[in-house]
mmCIF file of C-alpha atoms and ligand atoms in Angstrom:
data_model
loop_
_atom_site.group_PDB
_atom_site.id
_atom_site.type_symbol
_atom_site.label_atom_id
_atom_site.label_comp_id
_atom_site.label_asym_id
_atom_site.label_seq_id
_atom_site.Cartn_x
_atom_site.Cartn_y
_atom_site.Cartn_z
ATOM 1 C CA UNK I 23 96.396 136.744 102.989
ATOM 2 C CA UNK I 24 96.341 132.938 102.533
ATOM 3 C CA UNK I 25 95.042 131.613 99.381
ATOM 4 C CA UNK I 26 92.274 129.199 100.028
ATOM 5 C CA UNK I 27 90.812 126.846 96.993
ATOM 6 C CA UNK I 28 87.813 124.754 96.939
ATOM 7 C CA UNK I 29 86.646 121.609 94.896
ATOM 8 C CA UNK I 30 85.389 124.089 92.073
ATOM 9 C CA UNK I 31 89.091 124.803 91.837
ATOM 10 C CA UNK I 32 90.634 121.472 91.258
ATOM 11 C CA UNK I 33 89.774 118.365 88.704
ATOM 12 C CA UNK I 34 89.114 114.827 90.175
ATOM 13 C CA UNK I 35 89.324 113.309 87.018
ATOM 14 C CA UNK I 36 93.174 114.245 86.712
ATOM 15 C CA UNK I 37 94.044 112.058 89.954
ATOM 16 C CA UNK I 38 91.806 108.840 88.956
ATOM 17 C CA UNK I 39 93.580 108.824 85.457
ATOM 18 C CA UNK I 40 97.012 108.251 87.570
ATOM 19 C CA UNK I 41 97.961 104.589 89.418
ATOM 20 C CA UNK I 42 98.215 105.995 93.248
ATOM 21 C CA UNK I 43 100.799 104.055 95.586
ATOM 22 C CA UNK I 44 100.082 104.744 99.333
ATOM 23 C CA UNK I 45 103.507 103.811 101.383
ATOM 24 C CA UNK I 46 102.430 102.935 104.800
ATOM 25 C CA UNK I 47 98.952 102.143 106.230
ATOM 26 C CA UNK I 48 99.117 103.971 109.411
ATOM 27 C CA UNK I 49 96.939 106.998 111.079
ATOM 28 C CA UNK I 50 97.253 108.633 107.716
ATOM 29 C CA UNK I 51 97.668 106.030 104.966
ATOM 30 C CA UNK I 52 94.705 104.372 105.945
ATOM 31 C CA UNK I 53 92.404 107.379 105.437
ATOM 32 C CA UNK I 54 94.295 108.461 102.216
ATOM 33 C CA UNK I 55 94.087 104.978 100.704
ATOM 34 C CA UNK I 56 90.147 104.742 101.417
ATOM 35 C CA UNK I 57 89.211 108.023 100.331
ATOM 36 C CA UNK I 58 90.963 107.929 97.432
ATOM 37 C CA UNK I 59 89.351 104.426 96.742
ATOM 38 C CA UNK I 60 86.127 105.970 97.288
ATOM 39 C CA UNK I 61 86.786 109.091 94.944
ATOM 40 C CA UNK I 62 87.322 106.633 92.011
ATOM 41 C CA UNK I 63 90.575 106.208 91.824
ATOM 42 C CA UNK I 64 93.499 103.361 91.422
ATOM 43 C CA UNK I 65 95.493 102.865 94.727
ATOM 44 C CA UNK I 66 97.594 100.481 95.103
ATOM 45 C CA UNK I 67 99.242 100.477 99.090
ATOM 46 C CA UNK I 68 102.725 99.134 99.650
ATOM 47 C CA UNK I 69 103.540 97.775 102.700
ATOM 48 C CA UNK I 70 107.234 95.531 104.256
ATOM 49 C CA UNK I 71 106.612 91.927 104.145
ATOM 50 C CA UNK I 72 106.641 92.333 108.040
ATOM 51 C CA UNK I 73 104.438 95.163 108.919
ATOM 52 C CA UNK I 74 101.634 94.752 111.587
ATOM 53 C CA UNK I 75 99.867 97.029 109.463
ATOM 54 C CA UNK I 76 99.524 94.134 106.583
ATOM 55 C CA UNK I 77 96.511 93.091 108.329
ATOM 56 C CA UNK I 78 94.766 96.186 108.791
ATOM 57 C CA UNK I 79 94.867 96.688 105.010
ATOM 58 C CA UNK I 80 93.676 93.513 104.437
ATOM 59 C CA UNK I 81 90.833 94.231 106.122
ATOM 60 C CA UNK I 82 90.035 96.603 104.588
ATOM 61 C CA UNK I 83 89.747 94.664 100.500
ATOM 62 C CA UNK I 84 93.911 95.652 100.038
ATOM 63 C CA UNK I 85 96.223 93.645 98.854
ATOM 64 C CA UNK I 86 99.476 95.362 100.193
ATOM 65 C CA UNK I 87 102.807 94.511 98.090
ATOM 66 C CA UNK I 88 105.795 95.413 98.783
ATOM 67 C CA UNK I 89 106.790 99.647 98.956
ATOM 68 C CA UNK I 90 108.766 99.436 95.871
ATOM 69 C CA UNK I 91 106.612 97.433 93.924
ATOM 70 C CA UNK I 92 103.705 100.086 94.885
ATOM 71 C CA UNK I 93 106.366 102.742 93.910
ATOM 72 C CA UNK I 94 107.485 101.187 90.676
ATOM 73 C CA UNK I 95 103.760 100.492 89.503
ATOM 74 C CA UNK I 96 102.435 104.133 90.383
ATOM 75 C CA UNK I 97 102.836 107.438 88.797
ATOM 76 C CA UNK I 98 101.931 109.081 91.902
ATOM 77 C CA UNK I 99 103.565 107.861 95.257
ATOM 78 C CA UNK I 100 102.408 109.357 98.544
ATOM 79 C CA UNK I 101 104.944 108.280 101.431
ATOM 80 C CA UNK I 102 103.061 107.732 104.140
ATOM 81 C CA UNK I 103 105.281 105.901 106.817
ATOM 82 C CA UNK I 104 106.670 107.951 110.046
ATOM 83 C CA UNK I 105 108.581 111.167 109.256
ATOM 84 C CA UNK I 106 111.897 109.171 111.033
ATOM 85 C CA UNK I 107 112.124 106.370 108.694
ATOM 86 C CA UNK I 108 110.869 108.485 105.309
ATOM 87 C CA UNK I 109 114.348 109.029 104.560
ATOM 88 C CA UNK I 110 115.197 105.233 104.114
ATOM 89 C CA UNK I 111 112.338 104.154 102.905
ATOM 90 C CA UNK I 112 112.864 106.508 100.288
ATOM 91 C CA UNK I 113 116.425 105.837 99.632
ATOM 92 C CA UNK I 114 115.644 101.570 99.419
ATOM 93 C CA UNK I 115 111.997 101.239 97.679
ATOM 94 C CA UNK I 116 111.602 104.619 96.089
ATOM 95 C CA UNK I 117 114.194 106.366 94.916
ATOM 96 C CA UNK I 118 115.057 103.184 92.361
ATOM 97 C CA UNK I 119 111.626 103.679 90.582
ATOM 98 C CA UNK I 120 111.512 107.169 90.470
ATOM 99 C CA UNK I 121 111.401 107.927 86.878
ATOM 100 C CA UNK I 122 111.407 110.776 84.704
ATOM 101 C CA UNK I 123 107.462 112.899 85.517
ATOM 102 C CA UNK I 124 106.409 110.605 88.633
ATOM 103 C CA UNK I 125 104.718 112.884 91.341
ATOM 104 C CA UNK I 126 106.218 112.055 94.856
ATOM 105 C CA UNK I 127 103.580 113.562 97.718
ATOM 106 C CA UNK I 128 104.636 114.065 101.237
ATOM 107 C CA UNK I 129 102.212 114.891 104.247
ATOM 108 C CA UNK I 130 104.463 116.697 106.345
ATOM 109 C CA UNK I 131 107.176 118.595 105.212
ATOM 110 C CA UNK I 132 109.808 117.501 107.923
ATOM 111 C CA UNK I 133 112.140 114.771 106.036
ATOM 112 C CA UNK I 134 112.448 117.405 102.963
ATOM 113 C CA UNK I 135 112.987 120.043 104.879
ATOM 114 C CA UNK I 136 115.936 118.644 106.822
ATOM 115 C CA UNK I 137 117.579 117.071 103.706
ATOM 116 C CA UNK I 138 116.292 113.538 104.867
ATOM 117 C CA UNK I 139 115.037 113.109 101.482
ATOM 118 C CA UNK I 140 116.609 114.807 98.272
ATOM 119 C CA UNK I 141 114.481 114.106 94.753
ATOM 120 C CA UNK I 142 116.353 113.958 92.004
ATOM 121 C CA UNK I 143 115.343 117.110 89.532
ATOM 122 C CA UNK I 144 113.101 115.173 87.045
ATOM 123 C CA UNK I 145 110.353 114.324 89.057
ATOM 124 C CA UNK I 146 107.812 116.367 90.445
ATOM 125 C CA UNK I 147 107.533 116.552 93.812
ATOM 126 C CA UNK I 148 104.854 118.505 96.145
ATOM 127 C CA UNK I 149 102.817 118.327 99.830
ATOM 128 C CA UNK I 150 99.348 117.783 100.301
ATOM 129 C CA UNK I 151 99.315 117.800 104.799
ATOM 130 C CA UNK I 152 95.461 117.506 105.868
ATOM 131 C CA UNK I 153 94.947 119.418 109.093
ATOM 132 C CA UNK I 154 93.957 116.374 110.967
ATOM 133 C CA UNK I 155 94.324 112.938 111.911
ATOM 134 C CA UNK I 156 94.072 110.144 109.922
ATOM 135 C CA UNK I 157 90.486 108.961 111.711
ATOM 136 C CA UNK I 158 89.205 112.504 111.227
ATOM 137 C CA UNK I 159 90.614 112.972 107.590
ATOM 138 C CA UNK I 160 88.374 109.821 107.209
ATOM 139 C CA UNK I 161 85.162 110.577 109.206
ATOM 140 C CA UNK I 162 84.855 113.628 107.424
ATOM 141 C CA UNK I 163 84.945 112.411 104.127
ATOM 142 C CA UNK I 164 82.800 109.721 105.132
ATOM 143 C CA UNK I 165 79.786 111.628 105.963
ATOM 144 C CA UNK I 166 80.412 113.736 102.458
ATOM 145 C CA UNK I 167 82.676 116.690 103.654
ATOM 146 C CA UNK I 168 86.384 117.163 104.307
ATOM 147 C CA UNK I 169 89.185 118.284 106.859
ATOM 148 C CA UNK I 170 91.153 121.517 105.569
ATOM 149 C CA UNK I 171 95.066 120.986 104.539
ATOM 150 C CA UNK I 172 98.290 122.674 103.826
ATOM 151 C CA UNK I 173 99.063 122.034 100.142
ATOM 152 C CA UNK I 174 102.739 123.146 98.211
ATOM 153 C CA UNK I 175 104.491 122.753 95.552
ATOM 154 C CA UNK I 176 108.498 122.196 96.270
ATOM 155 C CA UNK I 177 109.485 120.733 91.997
ATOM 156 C CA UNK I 178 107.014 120.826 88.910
ATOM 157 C CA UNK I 179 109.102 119.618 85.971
ATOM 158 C CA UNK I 180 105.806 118.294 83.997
ATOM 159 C CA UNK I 181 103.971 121.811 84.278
ATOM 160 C CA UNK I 182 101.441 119.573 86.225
ATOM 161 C CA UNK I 183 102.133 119.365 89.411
ATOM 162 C CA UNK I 184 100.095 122.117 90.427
ATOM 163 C CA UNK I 185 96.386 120.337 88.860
ATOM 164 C CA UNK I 186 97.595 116.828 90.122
ATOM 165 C CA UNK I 187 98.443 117.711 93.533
ATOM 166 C CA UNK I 188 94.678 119.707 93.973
ATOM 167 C CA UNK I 189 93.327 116.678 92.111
ATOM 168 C CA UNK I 190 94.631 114.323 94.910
ATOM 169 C CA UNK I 191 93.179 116.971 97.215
ATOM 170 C CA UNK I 192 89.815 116.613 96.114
ATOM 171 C CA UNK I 193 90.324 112.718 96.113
ATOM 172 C CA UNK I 194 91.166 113.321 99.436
ATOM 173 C CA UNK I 195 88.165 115.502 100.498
ATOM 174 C CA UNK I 196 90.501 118.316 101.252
ATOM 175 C CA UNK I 197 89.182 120.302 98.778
ATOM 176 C CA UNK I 198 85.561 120.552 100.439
ATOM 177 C CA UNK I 199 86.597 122.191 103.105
ATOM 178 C CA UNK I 200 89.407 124.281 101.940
ATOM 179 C CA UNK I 201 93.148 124.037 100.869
ATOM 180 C CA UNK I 202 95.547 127.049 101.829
ATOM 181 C CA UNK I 203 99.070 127.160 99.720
ATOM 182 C CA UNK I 204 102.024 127.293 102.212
ATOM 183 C CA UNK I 205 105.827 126.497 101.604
ATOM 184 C CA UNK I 206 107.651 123.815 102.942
ATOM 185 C CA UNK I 207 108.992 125.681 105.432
ATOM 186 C CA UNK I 208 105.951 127.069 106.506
ATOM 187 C CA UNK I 209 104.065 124.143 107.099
ATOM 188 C CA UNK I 210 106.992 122.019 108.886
ATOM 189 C CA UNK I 211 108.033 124.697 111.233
ATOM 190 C CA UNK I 212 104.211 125.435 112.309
ATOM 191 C CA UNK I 213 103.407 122.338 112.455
ATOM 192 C CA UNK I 214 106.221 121.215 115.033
ATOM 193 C CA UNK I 215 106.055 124.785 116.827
ATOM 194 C CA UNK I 216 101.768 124.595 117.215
ATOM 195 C CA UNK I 217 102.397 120.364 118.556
ATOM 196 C CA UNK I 218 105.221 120.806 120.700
ATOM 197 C CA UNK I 219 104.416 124.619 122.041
ATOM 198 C CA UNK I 220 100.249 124.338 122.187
ATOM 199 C CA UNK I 221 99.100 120.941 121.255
ATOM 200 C CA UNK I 222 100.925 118.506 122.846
ATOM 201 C CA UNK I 223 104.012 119.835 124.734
ATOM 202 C CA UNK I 224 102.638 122.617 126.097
ATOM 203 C CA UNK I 225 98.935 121.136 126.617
ATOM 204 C CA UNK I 226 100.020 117.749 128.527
ATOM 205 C CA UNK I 227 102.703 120.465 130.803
ATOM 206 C CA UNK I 228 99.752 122.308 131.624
ATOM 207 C CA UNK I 229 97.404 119.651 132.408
ATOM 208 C CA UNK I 230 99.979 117.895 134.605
ATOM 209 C CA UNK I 231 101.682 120.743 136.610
ATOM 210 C CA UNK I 232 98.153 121.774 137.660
ATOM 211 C CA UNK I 233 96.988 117.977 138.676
ATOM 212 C CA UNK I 234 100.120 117.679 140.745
ATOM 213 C CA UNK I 235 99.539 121.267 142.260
ATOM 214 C CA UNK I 236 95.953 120.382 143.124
ATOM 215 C CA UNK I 237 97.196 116.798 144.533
ATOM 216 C CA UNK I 238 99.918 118.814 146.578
ATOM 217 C CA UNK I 239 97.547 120.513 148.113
ATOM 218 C CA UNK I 240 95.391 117.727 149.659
ATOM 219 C CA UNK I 241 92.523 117.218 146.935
ATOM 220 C CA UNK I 242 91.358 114.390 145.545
ATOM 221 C CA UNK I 243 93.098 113.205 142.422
ATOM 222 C CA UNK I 244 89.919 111.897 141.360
ATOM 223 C CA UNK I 245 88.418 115.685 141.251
ATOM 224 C CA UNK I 246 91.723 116.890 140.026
ATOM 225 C CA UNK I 247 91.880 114.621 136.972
ATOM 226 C CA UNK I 248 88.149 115.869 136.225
ATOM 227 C CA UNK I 249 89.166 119.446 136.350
ATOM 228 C CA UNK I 250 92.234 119.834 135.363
ATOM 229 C CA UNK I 251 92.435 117.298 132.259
ATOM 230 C CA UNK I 252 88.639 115.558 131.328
ATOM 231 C CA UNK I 253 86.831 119.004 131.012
ATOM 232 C CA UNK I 254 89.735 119.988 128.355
ATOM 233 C CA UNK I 255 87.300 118.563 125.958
ATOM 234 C CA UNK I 256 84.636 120.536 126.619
ATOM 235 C CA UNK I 257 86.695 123.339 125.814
ATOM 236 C CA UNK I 258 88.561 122.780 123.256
ATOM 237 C CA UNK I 259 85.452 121.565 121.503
ATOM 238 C CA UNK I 260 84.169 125.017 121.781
ATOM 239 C CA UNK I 261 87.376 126.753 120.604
ATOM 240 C CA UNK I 262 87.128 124.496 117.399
ATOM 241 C CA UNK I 263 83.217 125.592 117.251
ATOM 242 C CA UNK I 264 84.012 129.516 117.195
ATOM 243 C CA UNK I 265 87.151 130.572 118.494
ATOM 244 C CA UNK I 266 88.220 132.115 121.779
ATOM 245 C CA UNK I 267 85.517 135.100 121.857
ATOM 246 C CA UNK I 268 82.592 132.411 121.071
ATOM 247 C CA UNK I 269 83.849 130.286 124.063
ATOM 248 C CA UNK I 270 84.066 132.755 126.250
ATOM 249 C CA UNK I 271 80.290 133.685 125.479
ATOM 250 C CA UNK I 272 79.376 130.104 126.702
ATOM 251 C CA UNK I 273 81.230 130.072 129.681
ATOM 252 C CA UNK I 274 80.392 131.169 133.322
ATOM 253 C CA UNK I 275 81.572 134.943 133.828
ATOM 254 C CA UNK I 276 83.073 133.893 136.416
ATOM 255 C CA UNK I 277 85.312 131.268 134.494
ATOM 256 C CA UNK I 278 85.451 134.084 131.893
ATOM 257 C CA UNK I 279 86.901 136.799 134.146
ATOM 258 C CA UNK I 280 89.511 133.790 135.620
ATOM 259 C CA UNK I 281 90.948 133.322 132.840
ATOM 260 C CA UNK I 282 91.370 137.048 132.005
ATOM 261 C CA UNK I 283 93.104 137.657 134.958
ATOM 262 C CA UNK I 284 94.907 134.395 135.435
ATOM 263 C CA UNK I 285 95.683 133.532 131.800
ATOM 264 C CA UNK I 286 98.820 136.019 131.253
ATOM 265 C CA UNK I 287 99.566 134.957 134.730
ATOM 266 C CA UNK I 288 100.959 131.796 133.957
ATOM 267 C CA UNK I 289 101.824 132.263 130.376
ATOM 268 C CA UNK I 290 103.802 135.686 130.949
ATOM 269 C CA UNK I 291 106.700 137.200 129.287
ATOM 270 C CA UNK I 292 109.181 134.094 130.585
ATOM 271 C CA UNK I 293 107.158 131.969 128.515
ATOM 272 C CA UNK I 294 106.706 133.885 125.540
ATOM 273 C CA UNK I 295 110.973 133.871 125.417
ATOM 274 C CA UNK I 296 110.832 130.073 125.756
ATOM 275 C CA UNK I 297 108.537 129.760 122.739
ATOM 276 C CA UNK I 298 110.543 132.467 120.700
ATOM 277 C CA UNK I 299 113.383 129.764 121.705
ATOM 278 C CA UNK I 300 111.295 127.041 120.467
ATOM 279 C CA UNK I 301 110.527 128.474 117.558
ATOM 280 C CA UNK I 302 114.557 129.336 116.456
ATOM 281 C CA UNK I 303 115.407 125.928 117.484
ATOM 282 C CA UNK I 304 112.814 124.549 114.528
ATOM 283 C CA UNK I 305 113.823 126.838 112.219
ATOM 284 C CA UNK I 306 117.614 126.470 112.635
ATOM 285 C CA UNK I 307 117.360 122.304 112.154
ATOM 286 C CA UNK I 308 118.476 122.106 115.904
ATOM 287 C CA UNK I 309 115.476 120.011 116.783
ATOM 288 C CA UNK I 310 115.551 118.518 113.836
ATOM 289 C CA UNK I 311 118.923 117.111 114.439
ATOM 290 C CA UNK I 312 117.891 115.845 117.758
ATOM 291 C CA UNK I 313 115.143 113.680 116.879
ATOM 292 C CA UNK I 314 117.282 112.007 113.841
ATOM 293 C CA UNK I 315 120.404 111.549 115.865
ATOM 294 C CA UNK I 316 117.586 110.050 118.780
ATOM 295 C CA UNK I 317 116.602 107.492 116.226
ATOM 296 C CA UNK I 318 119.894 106.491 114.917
ATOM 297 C CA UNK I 319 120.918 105.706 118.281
ATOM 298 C CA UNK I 320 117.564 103.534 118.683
ATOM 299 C CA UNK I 321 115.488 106.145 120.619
ATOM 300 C CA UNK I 322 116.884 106.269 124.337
ATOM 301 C CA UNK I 323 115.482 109.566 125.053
ATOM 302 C CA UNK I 324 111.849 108.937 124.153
ATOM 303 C CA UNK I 325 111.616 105.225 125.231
ATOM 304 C CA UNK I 326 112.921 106.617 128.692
ATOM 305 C CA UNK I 327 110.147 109.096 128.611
ATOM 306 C CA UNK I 328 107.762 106.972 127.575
ATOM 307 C CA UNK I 329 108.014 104.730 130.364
ATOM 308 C CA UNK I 330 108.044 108.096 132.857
ATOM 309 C CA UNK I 331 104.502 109.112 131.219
ATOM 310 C CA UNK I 332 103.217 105.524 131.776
ATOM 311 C CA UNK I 333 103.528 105.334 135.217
ATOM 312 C CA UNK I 334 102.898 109.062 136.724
ATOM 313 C CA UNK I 335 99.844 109.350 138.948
ATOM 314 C CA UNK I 336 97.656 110.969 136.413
ATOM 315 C CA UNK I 337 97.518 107.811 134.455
ATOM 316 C CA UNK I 338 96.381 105.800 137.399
ATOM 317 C CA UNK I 339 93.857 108.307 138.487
ATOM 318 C CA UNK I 340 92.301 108.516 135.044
ATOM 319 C CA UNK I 341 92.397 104.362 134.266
ATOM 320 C CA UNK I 342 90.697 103.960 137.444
HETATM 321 P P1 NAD H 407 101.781 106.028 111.488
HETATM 322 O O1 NAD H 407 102.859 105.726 112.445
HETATM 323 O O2 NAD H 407 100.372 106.081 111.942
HETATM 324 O O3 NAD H 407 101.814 104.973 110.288
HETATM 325 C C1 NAD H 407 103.003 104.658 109.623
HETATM 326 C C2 NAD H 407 102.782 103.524 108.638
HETATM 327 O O4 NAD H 407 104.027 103.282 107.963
HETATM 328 C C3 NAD H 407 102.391 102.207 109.292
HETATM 329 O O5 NAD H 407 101.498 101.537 108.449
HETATM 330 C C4 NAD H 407 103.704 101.455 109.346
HETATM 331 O O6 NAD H 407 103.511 100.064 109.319
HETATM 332 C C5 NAD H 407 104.339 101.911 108.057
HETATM 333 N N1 NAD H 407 105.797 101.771 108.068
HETATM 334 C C6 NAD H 407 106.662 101.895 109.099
HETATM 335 N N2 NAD H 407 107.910 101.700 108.695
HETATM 336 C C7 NAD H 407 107.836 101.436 107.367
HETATM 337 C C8 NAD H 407 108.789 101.124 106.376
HETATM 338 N N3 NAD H 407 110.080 101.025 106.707
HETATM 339 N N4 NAD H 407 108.356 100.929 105.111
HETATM 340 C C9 NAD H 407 107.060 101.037 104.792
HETATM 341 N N5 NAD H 407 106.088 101.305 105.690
HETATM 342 C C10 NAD H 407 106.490 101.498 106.966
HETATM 343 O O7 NAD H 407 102.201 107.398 110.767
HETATM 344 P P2 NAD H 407 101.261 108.647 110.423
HETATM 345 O O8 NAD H 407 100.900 109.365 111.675
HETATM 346 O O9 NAD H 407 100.185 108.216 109.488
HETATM 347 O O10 NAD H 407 102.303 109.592 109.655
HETATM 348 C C11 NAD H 407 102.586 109.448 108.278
HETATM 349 C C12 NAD H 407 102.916 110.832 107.729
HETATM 350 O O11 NAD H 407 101.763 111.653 107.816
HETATM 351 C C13 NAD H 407 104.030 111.563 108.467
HETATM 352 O O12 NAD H 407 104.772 112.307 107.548
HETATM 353 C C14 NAD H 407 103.258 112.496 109.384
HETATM 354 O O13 NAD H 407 103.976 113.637 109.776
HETATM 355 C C15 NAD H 407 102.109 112.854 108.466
HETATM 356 N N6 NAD H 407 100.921 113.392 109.135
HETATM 357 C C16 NAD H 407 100.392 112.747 110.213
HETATM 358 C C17 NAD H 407 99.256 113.251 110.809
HETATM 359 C C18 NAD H 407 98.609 112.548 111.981
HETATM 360 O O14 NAD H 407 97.763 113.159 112.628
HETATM 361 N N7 NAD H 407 98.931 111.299 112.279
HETATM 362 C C19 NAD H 407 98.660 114.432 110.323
HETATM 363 C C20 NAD H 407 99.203 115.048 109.188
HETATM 364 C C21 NAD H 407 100.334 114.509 108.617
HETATM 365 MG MG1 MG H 408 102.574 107.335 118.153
HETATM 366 MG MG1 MG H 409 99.906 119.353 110.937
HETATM 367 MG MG1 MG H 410 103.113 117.020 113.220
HETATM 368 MG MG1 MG H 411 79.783 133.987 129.543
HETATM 369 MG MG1 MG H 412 83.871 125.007 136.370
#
């Protein structure tokens, strides 16, 4: 059974003693930055002399300097820039400053876990990855409670790794609603299985295949798009209420009975193979290797499929 720890079992004071560097003002950087700021403590966020983001922090009372000066001035650096460019940010502005007892945080364990990114053994080195995007890591805290997260420890050389990392939790608001210990492993392979299998991959396939079967058939894409990908919402908001059993109280019984008999219908056996596929294809680096080979030859694949997305029929049904 997971171990889950509250703010009774962590020590704000720890964290606001430290300087904090944030690396990136993004999705996440921005809500780490500002909740920390509000918990009391001393951020500093480091940003390239070029990044659109510069404003955005500015914006918000930051004065961004440059990563490495944020690295080199902070005894705990959280590197908050996009999991594909972690490992050279790291190697240019971090690794230079990263002496002897520094803490280096991650969010998601991805560029460790695929050697994008190997600390050198003197430094601590650990994972706090809220369950939640940036704008909801910050709503929460705002109205004085907290999205869950994934916490680990991968290198304690100081013996204080452990206290420090739940410390920066609690800045975080983590620590209200609940932090479960994971591994590395654990967290990077669930996290890409649950956004590429249920999330996003699988989600988005779902929603489209049934619009374009509806559409096929000589109804309106109008009532289509309502169906099959606005009243999502609606459920999923009820999943995140209760669970599966609680939304299937507040449904019709005739939706209810639909989706026992249709459900294993269209996610059978042939599907459950294809996720067991997924799943080895994380875990063996395979996808991994993909997506950093995609990006050192400039992305091809997903600007291709970006473009695709753009213009498909859904997207002009639902902007309209
Ligand atoms: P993002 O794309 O929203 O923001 C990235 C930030 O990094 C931007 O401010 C960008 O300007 C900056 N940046 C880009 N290149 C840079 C460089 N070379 N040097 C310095 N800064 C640079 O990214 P994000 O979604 O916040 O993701 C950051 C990390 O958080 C990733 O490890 C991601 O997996 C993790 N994470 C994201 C979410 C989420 O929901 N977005 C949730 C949990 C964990
Ligand atoms: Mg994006
Ligand atoms: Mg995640
Ligand atoms: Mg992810
Ligand atoms: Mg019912
Ligand atoms: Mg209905």
């Amino acid at each position: 059974m997971a171990t889950i720890l509250y703010d009774a079992d962590a020590n704000l004071e720890l964290i606001r003693h430290k300087q904090v560097a944030i690396i990136g003002y993004g999705s996440q950087g921005h809500a780490h930055a500002l909740n920390l700021r509000d918990s009391g403590c001393n951020v500093v966020v480091g940003l390239p002399e070029n990044s659109k983001s510069r404003e955005r922090a500015r914006q918000d009372g930051w004065s961004p300097v440059l990563p490495e000066e944020a690295a080199a001035r902070a005894q705990v650096i959280m590197l908050l820039v996009p999991d594909q460019h972690q490992g050279q940010v790291y190697t240019q502005s971090i690794k230079p400053s990263l002496t002897e007892g520094k803490l280096l945080l991650i969010a998601h364990g991805f560029s460790l876990q695929y050697g994008q990114i190997v600390p050198p053994d003197n430094i601590d080195v650990a994972m706090v990855a809220p369950n939640g995007p940036g704008a909801q890591l910050r709503h929460m805290y705002s109205i004085g409670s907290g999205i869950p997260a994934l916490w680990t420890i991968y290198q304690d050389v100081t013996g204080q790794a452990r206290e420090l990392t739940l410390s920066y939790a609690q800045a975080l608001g983590c620590t209200r609603a609940g932090v479960i210990q994971t591994t590395l492993s654990e967290e990077t392979e669930t996290d890409l299985f649950a956004e590429q299998v249920v999330l996003c991959g699988g989600l988005t396939s779902l929603i489209r295949t049934a619009f374009e079967t509806l559409v096929e058939a000589g109804y309106q894409p109008e009532v289509a798009y309502t169906c099959c990908l606005q009243e999502v919402k609606l459920i999923a908001d009820l999943l995140y209420k209760g669970g599966i059993h609680f939304m299937h109280n507040s449904i019709s019984d005739t939706a209810e009975f639909g989706d026992y008999v249709t459900g294993p219908r269209i996610i059978d056996e042939h599907t459950r193979e294809k996720m067991r596929e997924t799943l080895r294809d994380i875990q063996d680096g395979s996808f991994a290797r993909n997506w950093i080979l995609e990006n050192q030859a400039g992305q091809p694949t997903l600007r291709a499929m970006r473009r695709k997305d753009a213009t498909h029929q859904i997207e002009t049904v639902g902007n309209k």
